[in-house]
Amino acid sequence: MSVQRIHVGVVGSEYDVVIGDGVIETCGKLLSGVTDAQRISLVTDTSVGELHGPRVSANLASAGFEVHALSIAPGELSKNWEVAGQLLEAMAHDGIERGDVVVALGGGVVGDIAGFAAATYLRGVDFVQIPTTLLAQVDSSIGGKTGVDLSSGKNLVGAFKQPLVVLTDPSVLSTLSEAEWQSGLAEAA
């Protein structure tokens, strides 16, 4: 497997974007190289969870992590206070501690709400992005912007939460619809 690393340096934080076909198959090994966490809250949506959740969970578990899978409905309507609260309550129920990690497996909505949960749970736990859409791979997984929508508008509440690492696997893009592919291309342009 050929892997490229792009180093991102921002004020107060540095991380790598690891890019390569098959990266998703080695996510456990890659994460064990950047964290001593015991537990992982793996946040995804039901669509991505069906496609990639079991193999990501198994890979993380094989690297020694205790994985707690949390799933939300797909789409922008899930990026709200109620769903964020449900994620935070689940993290508390699962015993997630300050040294543990929240992993976002999905597109921009999953990354935004999982990152927001990571930024606010215990006043901040580590966060990892595994983007599964082109738009998320070229934009939303990088830069640390997280948030939820209010009834008054999109992304009105949020926090900057830089990831420990971004694991980008272009091979997962083969599952995208034409509309999602076009949206990602437009954003890249």
PDB file of C-alpha atoms in Angstrom:
ATOM      1  CA  MET A   1       0.000   0.000   0.000  1.00  0.00           C
ATOM      2  CA  SER A   2       1.393   3.369  -1.041  1.00  0.00           C
ATOM      3  CA  VAL A   3       0.690   6.091   1.519  1.00  0.00           C
ATOM      4  CA  GLN A   4       1.256   9.814   1.299  1.00  0.00           C
ATOM      5  CA  ARG A   5       1.445  12.027   4.382  1.00  0.00           C
ATOM      6  CA  ILE A   6       0.670  15.714   4.265  1.00  0.00           C
ATOM      7  CA  HIS A   7       1.631  17.597   7.411  1.00  0.00           C
ATOM      8  CA  VAL A   8      -0.777  20.290   8.562  1.00  0.00           C
ATOM      9  CA  GLY A   9       0.467  22.910  10.988  1.00  0.00           C
ATOM     10  CA  VAL A  10      -1.988  25.291  12.596  1.00  0.00           C
ATOM     11  CA  VAL A  11      -1.648  27.549  15.603  1.00  0.00           C
ATOM     12  CA  GLY A  12      -1.359  25.294  18.645  1.00  0.00           C
ATOM     13  CA  SER A  13      -1.709  22.012  16.759  1.00  0.00           C
ATOM     14  CA  GLU A  14      -0.074  19.821  14.143  1.00  0.00           C
ATOM     15  CA  TYR A  15      -1.348  16.671  12.480  1.00  0.00           C
ATOM     16  CA  ASP A  16      -0.943  14.525   9.391  1.00  0.00           C
ATOM     17  CA  VAL A  17      -3.396  13.759   6.630  1.00  0.00           C
ATOM     18  CA  VAL A  18      -2.605  10.171   5.658  1.00  0.00           C
ATOM     19  CA  ILE A  19      -3.775   9.355   2.131  1.00  0.00           C
ATOM     20  CA  GLY A  20      -3.798   6.006   0.360  1.00  0.00           C
ATOM     21  CA  ASP A  21      -5.979   3.281  -1.042  1.00  0.00           C
ATOM     22  CA  GLY A  22      -6.529   0.790   1.784  1.00  0.00           C
ATOM     23  CA  VAL A  23      -5.807   3.218   4.639  1.00  0.00           C
ATOM     24  CA  ILE A  24      -9.204   2.299   6.100  1.00  0.00           C
ATOM     25  CA  GLU A  25      -7.976  -1.318   6.372  1.00  0.00           C
ATOM     26  CA  THR A  26      -5.047  -0.263   8.590  1.00  0.00           C
ATOM     27  CA  CYS A  27      -6.791   2.442  10.639  1.00  0.00           C
ATOM     28  CA  GLY A  28      -6.227   0.580  13.925  1.00  0.00           C
ATOM     29  CA  LYS A  29      -2.471   0.360  13.431  1.00  0.00           C
ATOM     30  CA  LEU A  30      -2.305   3.975  12.260  1.00  0.00           C
ATOM     31  CA  LEU A  31      -4.283   5.198  15.290  1.00  0.00           C
ATOM     32  CA  SER A  32      -2.251   3.161  17.767  1.00  0.00           C
ATOM     33  CA  GLY A  33       0.760   5.115  16.478  1.00  0.00           C
ATOM     34  CA  VAL A  34      -0.739   8.476  17.524  1.00  0.00           C
ATOM     35  CA  THR A  35      -2.722   7.698  20.699  1.00  0.00           C
ATOM     36  CA  ASP A  36      -2.572   5.674  23.899  1.00  0.00           C
ATOM     37  CA  ALA A  37      -6.372   5.662  24.135  1.00  0.00           C
ATOM     38  CA  GLN A  38      -8.163   2.597  25.434  1.00  0.00           C
ATOM     39  CA  ARG A  39     -11.643   3.373  24.113  1.00  0.00           C
ATOM     40  CA  ILE A  40     -12.966   4.792  20.873  1.00  0.00           C
ATOM     41  CA  SER A  41     -16.368   6.307  20.182  1.00  0.00           C
ATOM     42  CA  LEU A  42     -16.827   5.510  16.501  1.00  0.00           C
ATOM     43  CA  VAL A  43     -19.416   7.971  15.177  1.00  0.00           C
ATOM     44  CA  THR A  44     -20.965   7.285  11.776  1.00  0.00           C
ATOM     45  CA  ASP A  45     -24.296   7.501  10.035  1.00  0.00           C
ATOM     46  CA  THR A  46     -26.475   4.519   9.202  1.00  0.00           C
ATOM     47  CA  SER A  47     -25.563   4.553   5.489  1.00  0.00           C
ATOM     48  CA  VAL A  48     -21.802   4.723   5.992  1.00  0.00           C
ATOM     49  CA  GLY A  49     -22.089   2.364   8.944  1.00  0.00           C
ATOM     50  CA  GLU A  50     -23.568  -0.325   6.718  1.00  0.00           C
ATOM     51  CA  LEU A  51     -20.849   0.128   4.085  1.00  0.00           C
ATOM     52  CA  HIS A  52     -17.728   0.557   6.220  1.00  0.00           C
ATOM     53  CA  GLY A  53     -18.602   0.327   9.930  1.00  0.00           C
ATOM     54  CA  PRO A  54     -18.024  -3.389  10.600  1.00  0.00           C
ATOM     55  CA  ARG A  55     -14.584  -3.528   8.990  1.00  0.00           C
ATOM     56  CA  VAL A  56     -13.440  -0.274  10.651  1.00  0.00           C
ATOM     57  CA  SER A  57     -14.705  -1.495  14.039  1.00  0.00           C
ATOM     58  CA  ALA A  58     -12.980  -4.855  13.557  1.00  0.00           C
ATOM     59  CA  ASN A  59      -9.747  -3.203  12.487  1.00  0.00           C
ATOM     60  CA  LEU A  60      -9.755  -0.872  15.498  1.00  0.00           C
ATOM     61  CA  ALA A  61     -10.564  -3.771  17.850  1.00  0.00           C
ATOM     62  CA  SER A  62      -7.754  -5.879  16.373  1.00  0.00           C
ATOM     63  CA  ALA A  63      -5.356  -3.047  17.284  1.00  0.00           C
ATOM     64  CA  GLY A  64      -6.496  -3.309  20.924  1.00  0.00           C
ATOM     65  CA  PHE A  65      -9.086  -0.545  21.117  1.00  0.00           C
ATOM     66  CA  GLU A  66     -12.436  -0.984  22.875  1.00  0.00           C
ATOM     67  CA  VAL A  67     -14.832   0.287  20.204  1.00  0.00           C
ATOM     68  CA  HIS A  68     -18.232   1.840  20.938  1.00  0.00           C
ATOM     69  CA  ALA A  69     -20.125   2.374  17.687  1.00  0.00           C
ATOM     70  CA  LEU A  70     -22.554   5.311  17.648  1.00  0.00           C
ATOM     71  CA  SER A  71     -24.801   5.888  14.653  1.00  0.00           C
ATOM     72  CA  ILE A  72     -26.892   8.840  13.545  1.00  0.00           C
ATOM     73  CA  ALA A  73     -29.313   9.271  10.661  1.00  0.00           C
ATOM     74  CA  PRO A  74     -27.646  10.474   7.458  1.00  0.00           C
ATOM     75  CA  GLY A  75     -27.992  14.066   6.324  1.00  0.00           C
ATOM     76  CA  GLU A  76     -27.915  17.642   7.549  1.00  0.00           C
ATOM     77  CA  LEU A  77     -31.075  17.195   9.669  1.00  0.00           C
ATOM     78  CA  SER A  78     -29.006  15.139  12.154  1.00  0.00           C
ATOM     79  CA  LYS A  79     -26.600  18.018  12.816  1.00  0.00           C
ATOM     80  CA  ASN A  80     -28.563  19.487  15.737  1.00  0.00           C
ATOM     81  CA  TRP A  81     -28.586  19.885  19.530  1.00  0.00           C
ATOM     82  CA  GLU A  82     -30.719  16.803  20.137  1.00  0.00           C
ATOM     83  CA  VAL A  83     -28.436  14.446  18.229  1.00  0.00           C
ATOM     84  CA  ALA A  84     -25.317  16.059  19.711  1.00  0.00           C
ATOM     85  CA  GLY A  85     -26.807  15.512  23.161  1.00  0.00           C
ATOM     86  CA  GLN A  86     -27.520  11.872  22.338  1.00  0.00           C
ATOM     87  CA  LEU A  87     -23.901  11.364  21.276  1.00  0.00           C
ATOM     88  CA  LEU A  88     -22.597  13.023  24.440  1.00  0.00           C
ATOM     89  CA  GLU A  89     -24.890  10.917  26.651  1.00  0.00           C
ATOM     90  CA  ALA A  90     -23.759   7.749  24.836  1.00  0.00           C
ATOM     91  CA  MET A  91     -20.097   8.685  25.369  1.00  0.00           C
ATOM     92  CA  ALA A  92     -20.739   9.122  29.083  1.00  0.00           C
ATOM     93  CA  HIS A  93     -22.647   5.827  29.231  1.00  0.00           C
ATOM     94  CA  ASP A  94     -19.763   4.071  27.430  1.00  0.00           C
ATOM     95  CA  GLY A  95     -17.236   5.387  29.961  1.00  0.00           C
ATOM     96  CA  ILE A  96     -15.259   7.517  27.514  1.00  0.00           C
ATOM     97  CA  GLU A  97     -12.522   9.309  29.459  1.00  0.00           C
ATOM     98  CA  ARG A  98     -10.268  12.265  28.725  1.00  0.00           C
ATOM     99  CA  GLY A  99      -7.541  10.072  27.194  1.00  0.00           C
ATOM    100  CA  ASP A 100      -9.923   8.332  24.790  1.00  0.00           C
ATOM    101  CA  VAL A 101     -10.748   9.215  21.176  1.00  0.00           C
ATOM    102  CA  VAL A 102     -13.786  10.119  19.100  1.00  0.00           C
ATOM    103  CA  VAL A 103     -13.475   8.856  15.511  1.00  0.00           C
ATOM    104  CA  ALA A 104     -15.693  10.330  12.791  1.00  0.00           C
ATOM    105  CA  LEU A 105     -16.330   7.854   9.969  1.00  0.00           C
ATOM    106  CA  GLY A 106     -18.381   9.597   7.308  1.00  0.00           C
ATOM    107  CA  GLY A 107     -18.975  12.789   5.405  1.00  0.00           C
ATOM    108  CA  GLY A 108     -19.103  16.385   6.547  1.00  0.00           C
ATOM    109  CA  VAL A 109     -22.170  16.080   8.783  1.00  0.00           C
ATOM    110  CA  VAL A 110     -20.640  13.192  10.722  1.00  0.00           C
ATOM    111  CA  GLY A 111     -17.309  14.998  10.993  1.00  0.00           C
ATOM    112  CA  ASP A 112     -18.952  18.235  12.150  1.00  0.00           C
ATOM    113  CA  ILE A 113     -21.126  16.707  14.863  1.00  0.00           C
ATOM    114  CA  ALA A 114     -18.555  14.140  16.044  1.00  0.00           C
ATOM    115  CA  GLY A 115     -15.919  16.885  16.216  1.00  0.00           C
ATOM    116  CA  PHE A 116     -18.286  19.132  18.136  1.00  0.00           C
ATOM    117  CA  ALA A 117     -18.985  16.296  20.577  1.00  0.00           C
ATOM    118  CA  ALA A 118     -15.235  15.673  20.968  1.00  0.00           C
ATOM    119  CA  ALA A 119     -14.584  19.384  21.556  1.00  0.00           C
ATOM    120  CA  THR A 120     -17.222  19.646  24.273  1.00  0.00           C
ATOM    121  CA  TYR A 121     -17.182  16.246  26.011  1.00  0.00           C
ATOM    122  CA  LEU A 122     -15.068  16.522  29.183  1.00  0.00           C
ATOM    123  CA  ARG A 123     -14.019  19.933  27.808  1.00  0.00           C
ATOM    124  CA  GLY A 124     -12.252  18.183  24.963  1.00  0.00           C
ATOM    125  CA  VAL A 125     -11.153  14.680  24.031  1.00  0.00           C
ATOM    126  CA  ASP A 126      -9.022  13.683  21.059  1.00  0.00           C
ATOM    127  CA  PHE A 127     -10.626  13.423  17.660  1.00  0.00           C
ATOM    128  CA  VAL A 128      -9.839  11.578  14.413  1.00  0.00           C
ATOM    129  CA  GLN A 129     -11.390  12.016  10.976  1.00  0.00           C
ATOM    130  CA  ILE A 130     -11.950   9.180   8.490  1.00  0.00           C
ATOM    131  CA  PRO A 131     -13.753  11.037   5.672  1.00  0.00           C
ATOM    132  CA  THR A 132     -15.814   8.934   3.260  1.00  0.00           C
ATOM    133  CA  THR A 133     -17.025  11.566   0.767  1.00  0.00           C
ATOM    134  CA  LEU A 134     -14.983  13.568  -1.690  1.00  0.00           C
ATOM    135  CA  LEU A 135     -16.255  16.794  -0.157  1.00  0.00           C
ATOM    136  CA  ALA A 136     -15.127  15.695   3.304  1.00  0.00           C
ATOM    137  CA  GLN A 137     -11.771  14.443   1.991  1.00  0.00           C
ATOM    138  CA  VAL A 138     -10.894  17.735   0.287  1.00  0.00           C
ATOM    139  CA  ASP A 139     -12.524  20.169   2.694  1.00  0.00           C
ATOM    140  CA  SER A 140     -14.422  19.510   5.904  1.00  0.00           C
ATOM    141  CA  SER A 141     -12.079  16.926   7.491  1.00  0.00           C
ATOM    142  CA  ILE A 142      -9.208  19.432   7.405  1.00  0.00           C
ATOM    143  CA  GLY A 143      -9.042  22.623   9.428  1.00  0.00           C
ATOM    144  CA  GLY A 144     -10.843  21.705  12.618  1.00  0.00           C
ATOM    145  CA  LYS A 145     -14.186  23.465  12.086  1.00  0.00           C
ATOM    146  CA  THR A 146     -16.925  21.575  13.906  1.00  0.00           C
ATOM    147  CA  GLY A 147     -20.474  22.459  14.777  1.00  0.00           C
ATOM    148  CA  VAL A 148     -24.193  21.940  14.911  1.00  0.00           C
ATOM    149  CA  ASP A 149     -27.091  23.781  13.356  1.00  0.00           C
ATOM    150  CA  LEU A 150     -29.745  25.764  15.199  1.00  0.00           C
ATOM    151  CA  SER A 151     -33.281  26.337  13.982  1.00  0.00           C
ATOM    152  CA  SER A 152     -32.104  29.874  13.134  1.00  0.00           C
ATOM    153  CA  GLY A 153     -29.381  28.692  10.767  1.00  0.00           C
ATOM    154  CA  LYS A 154     -26.548  26.395   9.784  1.00  0.00           C
ATOM    155  CA  ASN A 155     -23.355  26.082  11.862  1.00  0.00           C
ATOM    156  CA  LEU A 156     -24.352  28.747  14.372  1.00  0.00           C
ATOM    157  CA  VAL A 157     -22.769  26.807  17.253  1.00  0.00           C
ATOM    158  CA  GLY A 158     -19.359  25.226  16.995  1.00  0.00           C
ATOM    159  CA  ALA A 159     -15.791  24.906  18.112  1.00  0.00           C
ATOM    160  CA  PHE A 160     -12.414  24.533  16.496  1.00  0.00           C
ATOM    161  CA  LYS A 161     -11.158  21.016  17.226  1.00  0.00           C
ATOM    162  CA  GLN A 162      -8.112  19.906  15.283  1.00  0.00           C
ATOM    163  CA  PRO A 163      -7.895  16.157  14.658  1.00  0.00           C
ATOM    164  CA  LEU A 164      -5.054  13.950  15.829  1.00  0.00           C
ATOM    165  CA  VAL A 165      -4.895  12.592  12.287  1.00  0.00           C
ATOM    166  CA  VAL A 166      -7.030  12.453   9.157  1.00  0.00           C
ATOM    167  CA  LEU A 167      -7.127   9.038   7.471  1.00  0.00           C
ATOM    168  CA  THR A 168      -8.137   9.491   3.828  1.00  0.00           C
ATOM    169  CA  ASP A 169      -8.858   6.403   1.745  1.00  0.00           C
ATOM    170  CA  PRO A 170      -9.774   7.270  -1.870  1.00  0.00           C
ATOM    171  CA  SER A 171     -11.026   3.715  -2.486  1.00  0.00           C
ATOM    172  CA  VAL A 172     -14.146   4.403  -0.361  1.00  0.00           C
ATOM    173  CA  LEU A 173     -15.250   7.009  -2.912  1.00  0.00           C
ATOM    174  CA  SER A 174     -16.412   4.204  -5.215  1.00  0.00           C
ATOM    175  CA  THR A 175     -19.583   3.971  -3.094  1.00  0.00           C
ATOM    176  CA  LEU A 176     -20.610   7.600  -3.726  1.00  0.00           C
ATOM    177  CA  SER A 177     -23.655   8.580  -5.750  1.00  0.00           C
ATOM    178  CA  GLU A 178     -23.144  10.770  -8.824  1.00  0.00           C
ATOM    179  CA  ALA A 179     -24.615  13.772  -6.953  1.00  0.00           C
ATOM    180  CA  GLU A 180     -22.177  13.362  -4.029  1.00  0.00           C
ATOM    181  CA  TRP A 181     -19.271  12.976  -6.475  1.00  0.00           C
ATOM    182  CA  GLN A 182     -20.269  16.156  -8.363  1.00  0.00           C
ATOM    183  CA  SER A 183     -20.656  18.081  -5.098  1.00  0.00           C
ATOM    184  CA  GLY A 184     -17.143  17.099  -4.058  1.00  0.00           C
ATOM    185  CA  LEU A 185     -15.675  18.023  -7.428  1.00  0.00           C
ATOM    186  CA  ALA A 186     -17.372  21.433  -7.301  1.00  0.00           C
ATOM    187  CA  GLU A 187     -15.947  22.078  -3.837  1.00  0.00           C
ATOM    188  CA  ALA A 188     -12.463  21.020  -4.926  1.00  0.00           C
ATOM    189  CA  ALA A 189     -12.634  23.408  -7.892  1.00  0.00           C
TER     190      ALA A 189
END
